[in-house]
XYZ file of C-alpha atoms in Angstrom:
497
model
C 67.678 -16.316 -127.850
C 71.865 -16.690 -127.798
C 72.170 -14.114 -125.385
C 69.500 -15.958 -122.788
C 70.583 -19.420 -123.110
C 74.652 -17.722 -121.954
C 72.738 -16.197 -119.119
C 71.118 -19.152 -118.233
C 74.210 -21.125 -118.747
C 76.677 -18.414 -116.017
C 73.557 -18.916 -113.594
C 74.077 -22.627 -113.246
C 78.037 -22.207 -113.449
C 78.589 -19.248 -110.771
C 77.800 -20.979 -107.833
C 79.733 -23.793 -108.762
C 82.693 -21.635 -108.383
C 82.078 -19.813 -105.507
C 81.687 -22.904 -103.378
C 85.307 -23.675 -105.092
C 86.938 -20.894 -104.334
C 85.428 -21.065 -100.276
C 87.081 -24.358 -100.263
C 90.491 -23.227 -101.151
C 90.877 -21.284 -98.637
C 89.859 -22.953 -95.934
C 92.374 -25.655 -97.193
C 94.721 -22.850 -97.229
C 94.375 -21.845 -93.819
C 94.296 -24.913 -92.392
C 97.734 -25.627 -94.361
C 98.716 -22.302 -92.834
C 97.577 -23.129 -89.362
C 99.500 -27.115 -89.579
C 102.588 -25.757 -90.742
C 102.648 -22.721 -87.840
C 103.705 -24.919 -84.736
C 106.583 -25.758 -86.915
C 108.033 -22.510 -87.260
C 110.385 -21.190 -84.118
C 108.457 -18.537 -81.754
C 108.848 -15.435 -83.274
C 108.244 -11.852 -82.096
C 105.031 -10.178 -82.239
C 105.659 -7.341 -84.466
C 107.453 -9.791 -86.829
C 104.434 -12.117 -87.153
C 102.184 -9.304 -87.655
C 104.355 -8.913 -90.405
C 104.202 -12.405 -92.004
C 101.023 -12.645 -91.657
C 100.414 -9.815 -93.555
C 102.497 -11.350 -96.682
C 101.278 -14.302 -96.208
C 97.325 -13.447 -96.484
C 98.494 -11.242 -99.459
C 100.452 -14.597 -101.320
C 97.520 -16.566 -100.593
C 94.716 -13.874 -102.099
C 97.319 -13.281 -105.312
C 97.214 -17.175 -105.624
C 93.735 -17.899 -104.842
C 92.909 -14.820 -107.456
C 95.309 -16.412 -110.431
C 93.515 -19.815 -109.700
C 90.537 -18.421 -110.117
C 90.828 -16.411 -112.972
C 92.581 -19.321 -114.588
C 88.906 -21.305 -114.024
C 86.924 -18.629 -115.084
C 88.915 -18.581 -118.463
C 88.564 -22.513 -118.433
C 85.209 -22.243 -117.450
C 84.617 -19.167 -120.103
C 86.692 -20.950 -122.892
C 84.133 -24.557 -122.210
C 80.995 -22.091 -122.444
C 81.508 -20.570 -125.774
C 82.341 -24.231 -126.896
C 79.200 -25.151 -125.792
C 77.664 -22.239 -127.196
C 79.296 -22.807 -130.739
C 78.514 -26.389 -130.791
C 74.633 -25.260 -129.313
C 74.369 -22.956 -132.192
C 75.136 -25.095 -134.745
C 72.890 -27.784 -133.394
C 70.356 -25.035 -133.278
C 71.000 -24.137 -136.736
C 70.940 -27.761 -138.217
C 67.862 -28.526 -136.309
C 66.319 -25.036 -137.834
C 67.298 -26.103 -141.167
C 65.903 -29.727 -140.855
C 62.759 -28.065 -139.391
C 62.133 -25.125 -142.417
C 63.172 -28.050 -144.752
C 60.019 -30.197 -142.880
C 57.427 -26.842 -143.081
C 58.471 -26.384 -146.730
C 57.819 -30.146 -147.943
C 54.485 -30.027 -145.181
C 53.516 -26.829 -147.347
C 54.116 -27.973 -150.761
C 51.974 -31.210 -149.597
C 49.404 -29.321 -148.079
C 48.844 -26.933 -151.071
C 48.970 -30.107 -153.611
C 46.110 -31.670 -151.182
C 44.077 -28.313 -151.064
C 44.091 -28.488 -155.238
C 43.312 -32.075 -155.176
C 40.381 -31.305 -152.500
C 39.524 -28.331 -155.232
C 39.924 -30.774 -158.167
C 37.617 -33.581 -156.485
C 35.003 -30.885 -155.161
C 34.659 -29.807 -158.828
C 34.455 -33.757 -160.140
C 31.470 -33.838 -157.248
C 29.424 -30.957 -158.251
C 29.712 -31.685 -161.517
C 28.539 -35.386 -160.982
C 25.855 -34.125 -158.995
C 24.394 -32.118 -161.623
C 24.776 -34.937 -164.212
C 22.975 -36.563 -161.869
C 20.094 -34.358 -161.325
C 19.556 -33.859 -165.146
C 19.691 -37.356 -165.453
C 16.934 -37.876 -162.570
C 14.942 -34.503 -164.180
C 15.180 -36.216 -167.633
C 14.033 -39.113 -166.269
C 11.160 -38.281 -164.302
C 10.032 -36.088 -166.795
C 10.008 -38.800 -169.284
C 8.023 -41.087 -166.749
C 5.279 -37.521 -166.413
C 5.603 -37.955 -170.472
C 4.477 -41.940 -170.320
C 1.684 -41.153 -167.598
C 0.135 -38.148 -169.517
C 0.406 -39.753 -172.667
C -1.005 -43.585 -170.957
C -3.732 -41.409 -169.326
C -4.589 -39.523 -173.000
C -4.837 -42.599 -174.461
C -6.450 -44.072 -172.239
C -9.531 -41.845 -172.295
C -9.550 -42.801 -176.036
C -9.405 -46.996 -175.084
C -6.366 -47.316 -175.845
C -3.914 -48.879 -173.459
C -0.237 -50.030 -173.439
C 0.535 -53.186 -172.607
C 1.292 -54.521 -169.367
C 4.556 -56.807 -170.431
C 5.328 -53.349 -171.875
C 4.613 -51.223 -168.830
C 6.886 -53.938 -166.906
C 9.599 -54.094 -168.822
C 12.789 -52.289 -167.825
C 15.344 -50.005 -170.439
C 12.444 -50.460 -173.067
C 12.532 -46.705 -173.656
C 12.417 -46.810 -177.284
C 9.895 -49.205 -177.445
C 7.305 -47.321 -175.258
C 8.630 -44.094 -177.485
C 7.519 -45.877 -180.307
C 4.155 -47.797 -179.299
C 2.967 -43.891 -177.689
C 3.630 -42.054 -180.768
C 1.860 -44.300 -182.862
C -1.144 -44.521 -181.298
C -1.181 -40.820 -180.601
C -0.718 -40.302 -184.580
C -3.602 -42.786 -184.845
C -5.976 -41.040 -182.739
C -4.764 -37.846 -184.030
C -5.922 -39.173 -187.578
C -9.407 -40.227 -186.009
C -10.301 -37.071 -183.857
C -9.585 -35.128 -186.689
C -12.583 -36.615 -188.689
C -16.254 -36.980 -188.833
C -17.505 -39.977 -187.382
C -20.798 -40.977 -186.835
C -21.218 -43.726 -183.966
C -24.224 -45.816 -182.080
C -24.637 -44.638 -178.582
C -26.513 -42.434 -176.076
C -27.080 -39.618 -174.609
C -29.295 -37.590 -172.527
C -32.541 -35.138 -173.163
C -33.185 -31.845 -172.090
C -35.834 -33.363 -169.498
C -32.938 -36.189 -168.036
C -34.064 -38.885 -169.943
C -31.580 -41.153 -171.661
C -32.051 -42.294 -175.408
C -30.418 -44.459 -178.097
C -29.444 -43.259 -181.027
C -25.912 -41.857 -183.243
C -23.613 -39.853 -181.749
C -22.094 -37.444 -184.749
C -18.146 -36.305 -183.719
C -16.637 -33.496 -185.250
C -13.559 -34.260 -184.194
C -12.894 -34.237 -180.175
C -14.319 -30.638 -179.684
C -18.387 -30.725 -180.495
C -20.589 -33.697 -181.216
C -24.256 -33.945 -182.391
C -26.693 -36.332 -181.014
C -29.808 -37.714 -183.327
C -32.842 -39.852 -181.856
C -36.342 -40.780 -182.647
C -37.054 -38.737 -179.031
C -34.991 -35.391 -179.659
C -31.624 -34.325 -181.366
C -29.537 -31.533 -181.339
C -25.820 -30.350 -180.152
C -24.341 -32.379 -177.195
C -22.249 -31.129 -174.331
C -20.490 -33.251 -171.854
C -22.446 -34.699 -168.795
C -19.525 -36.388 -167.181
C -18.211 -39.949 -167.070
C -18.415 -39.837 -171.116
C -21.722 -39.399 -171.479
C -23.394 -36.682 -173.534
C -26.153 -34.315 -173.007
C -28.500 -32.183 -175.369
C -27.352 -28.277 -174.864
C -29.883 -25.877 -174.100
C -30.272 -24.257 -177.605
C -30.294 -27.760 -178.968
C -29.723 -26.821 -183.156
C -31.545 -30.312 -184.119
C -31.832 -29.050 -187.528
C -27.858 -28.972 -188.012
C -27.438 -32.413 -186.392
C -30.616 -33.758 -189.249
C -28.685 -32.095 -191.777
C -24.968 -33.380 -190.878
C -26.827 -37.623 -190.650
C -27.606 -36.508 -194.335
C -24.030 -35.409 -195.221
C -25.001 -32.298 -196.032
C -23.369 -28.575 -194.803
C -25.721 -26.406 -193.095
C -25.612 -22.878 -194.008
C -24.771 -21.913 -190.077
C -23.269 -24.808 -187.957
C -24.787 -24.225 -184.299
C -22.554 -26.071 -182.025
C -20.872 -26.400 -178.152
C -16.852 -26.405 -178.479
C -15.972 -28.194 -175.370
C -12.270 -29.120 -174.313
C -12.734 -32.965 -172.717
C -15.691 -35.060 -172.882
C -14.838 -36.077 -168.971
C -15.708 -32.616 -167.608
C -19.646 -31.859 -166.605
C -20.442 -28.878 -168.472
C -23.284 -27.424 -166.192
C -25.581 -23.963 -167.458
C -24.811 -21.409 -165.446
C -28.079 -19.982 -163.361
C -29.544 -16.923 -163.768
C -28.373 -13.976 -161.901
C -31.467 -12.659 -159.628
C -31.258 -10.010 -157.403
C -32.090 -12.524 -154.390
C -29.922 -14.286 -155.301
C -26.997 -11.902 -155.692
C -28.325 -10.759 -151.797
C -28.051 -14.572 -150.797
C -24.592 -14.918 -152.281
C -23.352 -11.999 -149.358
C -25.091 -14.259 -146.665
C -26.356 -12.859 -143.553
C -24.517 -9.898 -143.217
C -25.744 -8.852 -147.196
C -29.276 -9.095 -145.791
C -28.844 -6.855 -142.551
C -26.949 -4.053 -145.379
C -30.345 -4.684 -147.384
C -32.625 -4.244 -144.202
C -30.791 -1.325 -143.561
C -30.871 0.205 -146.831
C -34.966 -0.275 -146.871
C -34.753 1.510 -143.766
C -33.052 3.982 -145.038
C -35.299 4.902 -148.017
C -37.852 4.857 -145.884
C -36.476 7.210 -143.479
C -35.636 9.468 -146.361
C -39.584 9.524 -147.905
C -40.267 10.246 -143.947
C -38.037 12.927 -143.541
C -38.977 14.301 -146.978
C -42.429 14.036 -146.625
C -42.153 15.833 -143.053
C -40.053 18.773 -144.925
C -42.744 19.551 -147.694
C -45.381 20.056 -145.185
C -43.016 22.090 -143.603
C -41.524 24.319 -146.263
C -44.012 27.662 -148.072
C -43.128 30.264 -150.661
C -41.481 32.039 -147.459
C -41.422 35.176 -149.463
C -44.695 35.671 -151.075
C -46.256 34.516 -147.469
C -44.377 37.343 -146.053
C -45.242 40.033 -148.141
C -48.609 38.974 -148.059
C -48.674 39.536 -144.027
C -46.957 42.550 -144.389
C -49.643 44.076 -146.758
C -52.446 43.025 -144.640
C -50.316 44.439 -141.484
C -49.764 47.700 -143.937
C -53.603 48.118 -144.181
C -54.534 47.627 -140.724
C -55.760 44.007 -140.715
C -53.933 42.182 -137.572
C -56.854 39.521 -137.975
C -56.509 38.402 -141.419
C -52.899 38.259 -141.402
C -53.242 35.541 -138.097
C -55.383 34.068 -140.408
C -53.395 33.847 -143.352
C -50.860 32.529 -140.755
C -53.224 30.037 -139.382
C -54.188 29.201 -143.322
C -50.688 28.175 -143.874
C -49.678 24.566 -142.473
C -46.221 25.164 -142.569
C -44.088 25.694 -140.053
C -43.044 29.255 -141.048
C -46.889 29.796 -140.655
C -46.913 28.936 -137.569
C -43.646 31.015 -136.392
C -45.063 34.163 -138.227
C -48.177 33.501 -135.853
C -46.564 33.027 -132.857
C -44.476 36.672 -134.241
C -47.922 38.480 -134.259
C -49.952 37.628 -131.048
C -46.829 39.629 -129.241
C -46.024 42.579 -131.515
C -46.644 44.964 -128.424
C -43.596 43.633 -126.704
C -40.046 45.246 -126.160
C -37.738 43.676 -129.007
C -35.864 41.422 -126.859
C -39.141 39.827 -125.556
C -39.924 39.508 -129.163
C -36.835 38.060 -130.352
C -36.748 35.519 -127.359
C -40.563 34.460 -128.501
C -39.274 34.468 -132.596
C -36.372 32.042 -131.439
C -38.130 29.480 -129.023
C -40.657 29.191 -132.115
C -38.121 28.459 -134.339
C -36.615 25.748 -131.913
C -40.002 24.250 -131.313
C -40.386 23.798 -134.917
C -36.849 22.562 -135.361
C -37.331 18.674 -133.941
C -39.746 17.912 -136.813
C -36.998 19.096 -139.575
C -34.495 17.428 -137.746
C -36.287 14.236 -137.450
C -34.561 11.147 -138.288
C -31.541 13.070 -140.062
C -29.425 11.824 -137.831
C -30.421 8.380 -138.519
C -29.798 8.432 -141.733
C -26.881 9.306 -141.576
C -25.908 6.859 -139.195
C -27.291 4.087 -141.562
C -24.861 5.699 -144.533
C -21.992 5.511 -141.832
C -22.467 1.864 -140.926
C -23.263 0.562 -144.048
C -19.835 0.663 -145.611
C -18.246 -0.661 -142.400
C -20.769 -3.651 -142.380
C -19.589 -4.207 -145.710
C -15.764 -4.467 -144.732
C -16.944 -6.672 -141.624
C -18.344 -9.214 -144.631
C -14.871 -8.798 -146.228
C -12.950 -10.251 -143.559
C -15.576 -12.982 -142.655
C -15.744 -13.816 -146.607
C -11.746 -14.062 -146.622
C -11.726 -15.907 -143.702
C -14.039 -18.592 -144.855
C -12.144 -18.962 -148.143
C -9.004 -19.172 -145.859
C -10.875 -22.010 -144.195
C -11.825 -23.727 -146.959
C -8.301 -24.173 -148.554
C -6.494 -25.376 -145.409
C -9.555 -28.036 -145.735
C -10.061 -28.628 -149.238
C -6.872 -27.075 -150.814
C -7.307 -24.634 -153.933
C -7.994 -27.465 -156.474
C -11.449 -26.776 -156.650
C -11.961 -23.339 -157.285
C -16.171 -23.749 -156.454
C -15.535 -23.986 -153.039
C -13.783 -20.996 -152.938
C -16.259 -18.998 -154.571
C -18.400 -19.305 -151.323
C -16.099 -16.651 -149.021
C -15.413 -14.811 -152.147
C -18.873 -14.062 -153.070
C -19.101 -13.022 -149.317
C -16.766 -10.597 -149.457
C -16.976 -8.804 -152.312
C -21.099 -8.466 -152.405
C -21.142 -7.367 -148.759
C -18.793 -4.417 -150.085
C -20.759 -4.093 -153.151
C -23.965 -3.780 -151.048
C -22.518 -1.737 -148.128
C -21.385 1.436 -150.723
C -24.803 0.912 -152.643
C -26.403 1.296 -149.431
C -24.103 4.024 -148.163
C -23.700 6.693 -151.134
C -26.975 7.272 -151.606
C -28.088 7.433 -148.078
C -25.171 9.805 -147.594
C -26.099 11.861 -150.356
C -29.583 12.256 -149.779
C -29.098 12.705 -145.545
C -26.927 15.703 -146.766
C -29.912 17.113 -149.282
C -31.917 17.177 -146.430
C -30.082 18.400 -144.185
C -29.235 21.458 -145.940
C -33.257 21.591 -146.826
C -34.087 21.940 -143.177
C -31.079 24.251 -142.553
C -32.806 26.547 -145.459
C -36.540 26.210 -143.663
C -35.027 27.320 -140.758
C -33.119 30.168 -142.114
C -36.182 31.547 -143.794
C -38.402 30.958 -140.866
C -35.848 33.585 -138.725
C -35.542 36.024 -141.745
C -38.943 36.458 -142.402
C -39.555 36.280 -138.685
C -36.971 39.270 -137.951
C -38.240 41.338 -141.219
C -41.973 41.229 -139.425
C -39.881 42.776 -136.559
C -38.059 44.992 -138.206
C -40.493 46.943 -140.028
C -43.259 46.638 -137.603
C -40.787 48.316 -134.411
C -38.701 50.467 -137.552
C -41.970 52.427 -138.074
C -42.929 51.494 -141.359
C -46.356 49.908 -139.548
C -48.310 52.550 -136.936
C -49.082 50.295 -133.967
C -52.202 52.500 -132.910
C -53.525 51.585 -136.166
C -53.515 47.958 -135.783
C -55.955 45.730 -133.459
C -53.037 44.575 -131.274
C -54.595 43.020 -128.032
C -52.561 43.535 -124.251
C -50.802 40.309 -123.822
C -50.669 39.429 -120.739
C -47.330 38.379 -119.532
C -48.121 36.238 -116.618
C -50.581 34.241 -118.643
C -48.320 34.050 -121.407
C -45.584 32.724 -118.892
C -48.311 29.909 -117.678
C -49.559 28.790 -121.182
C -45.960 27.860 -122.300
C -45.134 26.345 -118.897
């Protein structure tokens, strides 16, 4: 930083002197140039000569005076600079001395900021303990107000009022609780009413064991009592009027029938029977389209069951038996053994013997449209049922998510303080699954039974087809020996067209 400021300092002084120095000589020469006319005419070769000496005295001079300034000028600067530099340092000094106290000051400030921060936080938690104490002590008075006040007992209203009177509500609410405390814990027999099995209300005394069960006693019915809301009282279902006789006579029954309840403001309501319609109406319409379904189901089943029976023989004891009567000559009797059997491998073992006399491909081709022509009553609504055990389940999810959504609906209505109205979409949901794998398991089950049942028909119908075949063209059956009759192609062609 020095080194610029002398830089800076030459720049300003160097043209200061060179204008100086032009001036001296031109107040040289025009010294030189006065003083000439003076002088006697001289010769040229001797003014040549002067003038030479004489512009050589004036540079030496003019050189000397300037190199006397410079070391004026030179000797001024590093004044300046000495005096600039120990401004500069003084001012540095002054400055650091400034940071240092502007440091220390901010640093105390930071801790004090610290130190006060802390005092905050710390008042701020005092003060929400003191607002959490306080509200929960005000929760305390309300719950304790509302207990006793189911019980008719209320605290004053000069009381209730009255400010920093902590103590004395402390006091007032702990007697009376030890009070009631006392009289719940007892026996007490009391004049009042309640209600009959039938609705109707009667007079009579209300027996209290304690603040969990009571026993009511009438001229028109007695026995255990269950809350009806509002503080009334209501005969339970299995009523145990000889335990309510024997407790007006101070007596102990040998076995004490009675209803625990936990508040005498809560409606205690007997739960309905469980019916299947009504577990069907809990899943709502989509329940009853899985139940329609399901019926349809079975009844496909007993359908397509029925329709295999009639369908299915003792495949191998049928075709030995038109073997043998083939063996012996009788083409006749085994048609009509053929034409005996309702089955449908009867009737592919008949269509096998009106065209014995043909090639083997011919026969084959006859053996397998027989078997396909027989084929659509096995099949026959196996498809369906399966279908139905395919949908079921996924009828059963689509209740789900329409249950879940109504429940949904309910609590951004209703909220979930009520759980009842919740138990709407959530019957809905799961009953719809329930029903949907009832229907589906056993439909699946059974569709793949008789499936494979029909697959097996149809497998023996071929085998016992191709074994006809077989032995007849292998030459364990003489063909000349058997009443065969010419078919005749053309017709044959025209009475399957």
């Amino acid at each position: 930083m020095k080194i610029k400021l002398l830089i800076l300092t030459l720049s300003m002084i160097l043209p200061h002197l060179v204008f100086a120095q032009d001036r001296k000589g031109a107040e040289a020469t025009e010294n030189v140039s006065v003083s000439a006319p003076e002088r006697k005419p001289e010769s040229a070769p001797a003014k040549k000569t002067n003038s030479i000496k004489q512009d050589t005295v004036n540079l030496e001079t003019a050189y000397k005076r300037e190199y006397a300034f410079l070391e004026a000028q030179k000797r001024e600067l590093a004044e300046r600079l000495r005096n600039y530099q120990a401004s500069a340092n003084r001012e540095e000094q002054a400055l650091s001395g400034k940071v240092n106290a502007l440091e220390r000051s901010s640093v105390e400030r930071s801790a004090r900021i610290d130190q006060l921060s802390a005092q905050l936080s710390e008042s701020e938690h005092k003060e929400a303990a003191v607002i959490e104490r306080s509200d929960a002590l005000e929760t305390t008075y309300l719950q304790a107000e509302g207990t006793l006040k189911n019980h008719g007992i209320e605290m004053p209203e000069a009381m209730k009022e009255a400010k920093d009177n902590d103590p004395v509500k402390v006091d007032f609410l702990f007697k009376q609780a030890l009070s009631l405390l006392r009289n719940l814990g007892a026996i007490q027999t009391k004049p009042g009413h309640f209600f009959l099995a039938n609705g109707k209300q009667v007079e009579g005394s209300l027996i209290h064991l304690g603040n969990i069960a009571a026993y009511g006693i009438s001229d028109g019915g007695s026995g255990s009592l269950v809350p009806a809301g509002g503080g009334d009282f209501k005969v339970w279902k299995n009523a145990g009027a000889e335990n309510a006789t024997v407790l007006s006579n101070n007596e102990q029954p040998d076995v004490l029938q009675l209803y625990l309840f936990e508040s005498r403001t809560s409606s205690i309501d007997e739960s309905p029977e469980k019916t299947l319609i009504g577990i069907i109406d809990s899943g709502g319409p989509i329940g009853w389209i899985i139940v329609i379904l399901g019926g349809l189901a079975v009844l496909l089943v007993l359908i397509r069951a029925h329709l295999l029976r009639t369908n299915s023989a003792n495949t191998q004891q049928l075709t030995e038996q038109i073997l043998g009567e083939l063996a012996s000559g009788d083409l006749d009797v085994a048609k009509k053994s053929c034409e005996d059997n309702s089955s449908a491998i009867g009737r592919v073992l008949h269509y096998t013997l009106r065209h014995l006399k043909d090639d083997r491909d011919h026969m084959e081709g006859i053996v397998y449209e027989a078997i396909l022509q027989e084929s659509n009553p096995l099949d026959r609504f196996g498809t369906a049922i399966l279908v139905i055990a395919s949908v079921a389940p996924l009828l059963g999810l689509l209740g789900t998510v329409t249950g879940m959504i109504e429940t949904f609906d309910m609590i951004t209505e209703f909220g979930t303080g009520d759980p009842k109205l919740l138990s709407d979409g959530i019957s809905i949901a799961l009953v719809t699954t329930q029903l949907g794998l009832i229907v589906a398991i056993p439909a699946l089950m059974l569709g793949s039974l008789l499936s494979s049942w029909a697959k097996n028909i149809k497998r023996d119908m071929e085998h016992s087809a191709l074994k006809i075949i077989n032995v007849f063209l292998g030459g364990g059956l003489d063909i000349d020996e058997l009443n065969v009759p010419t078919v005749d192609e053309a017709a044959l062609a025209l009475g399957n067209a």
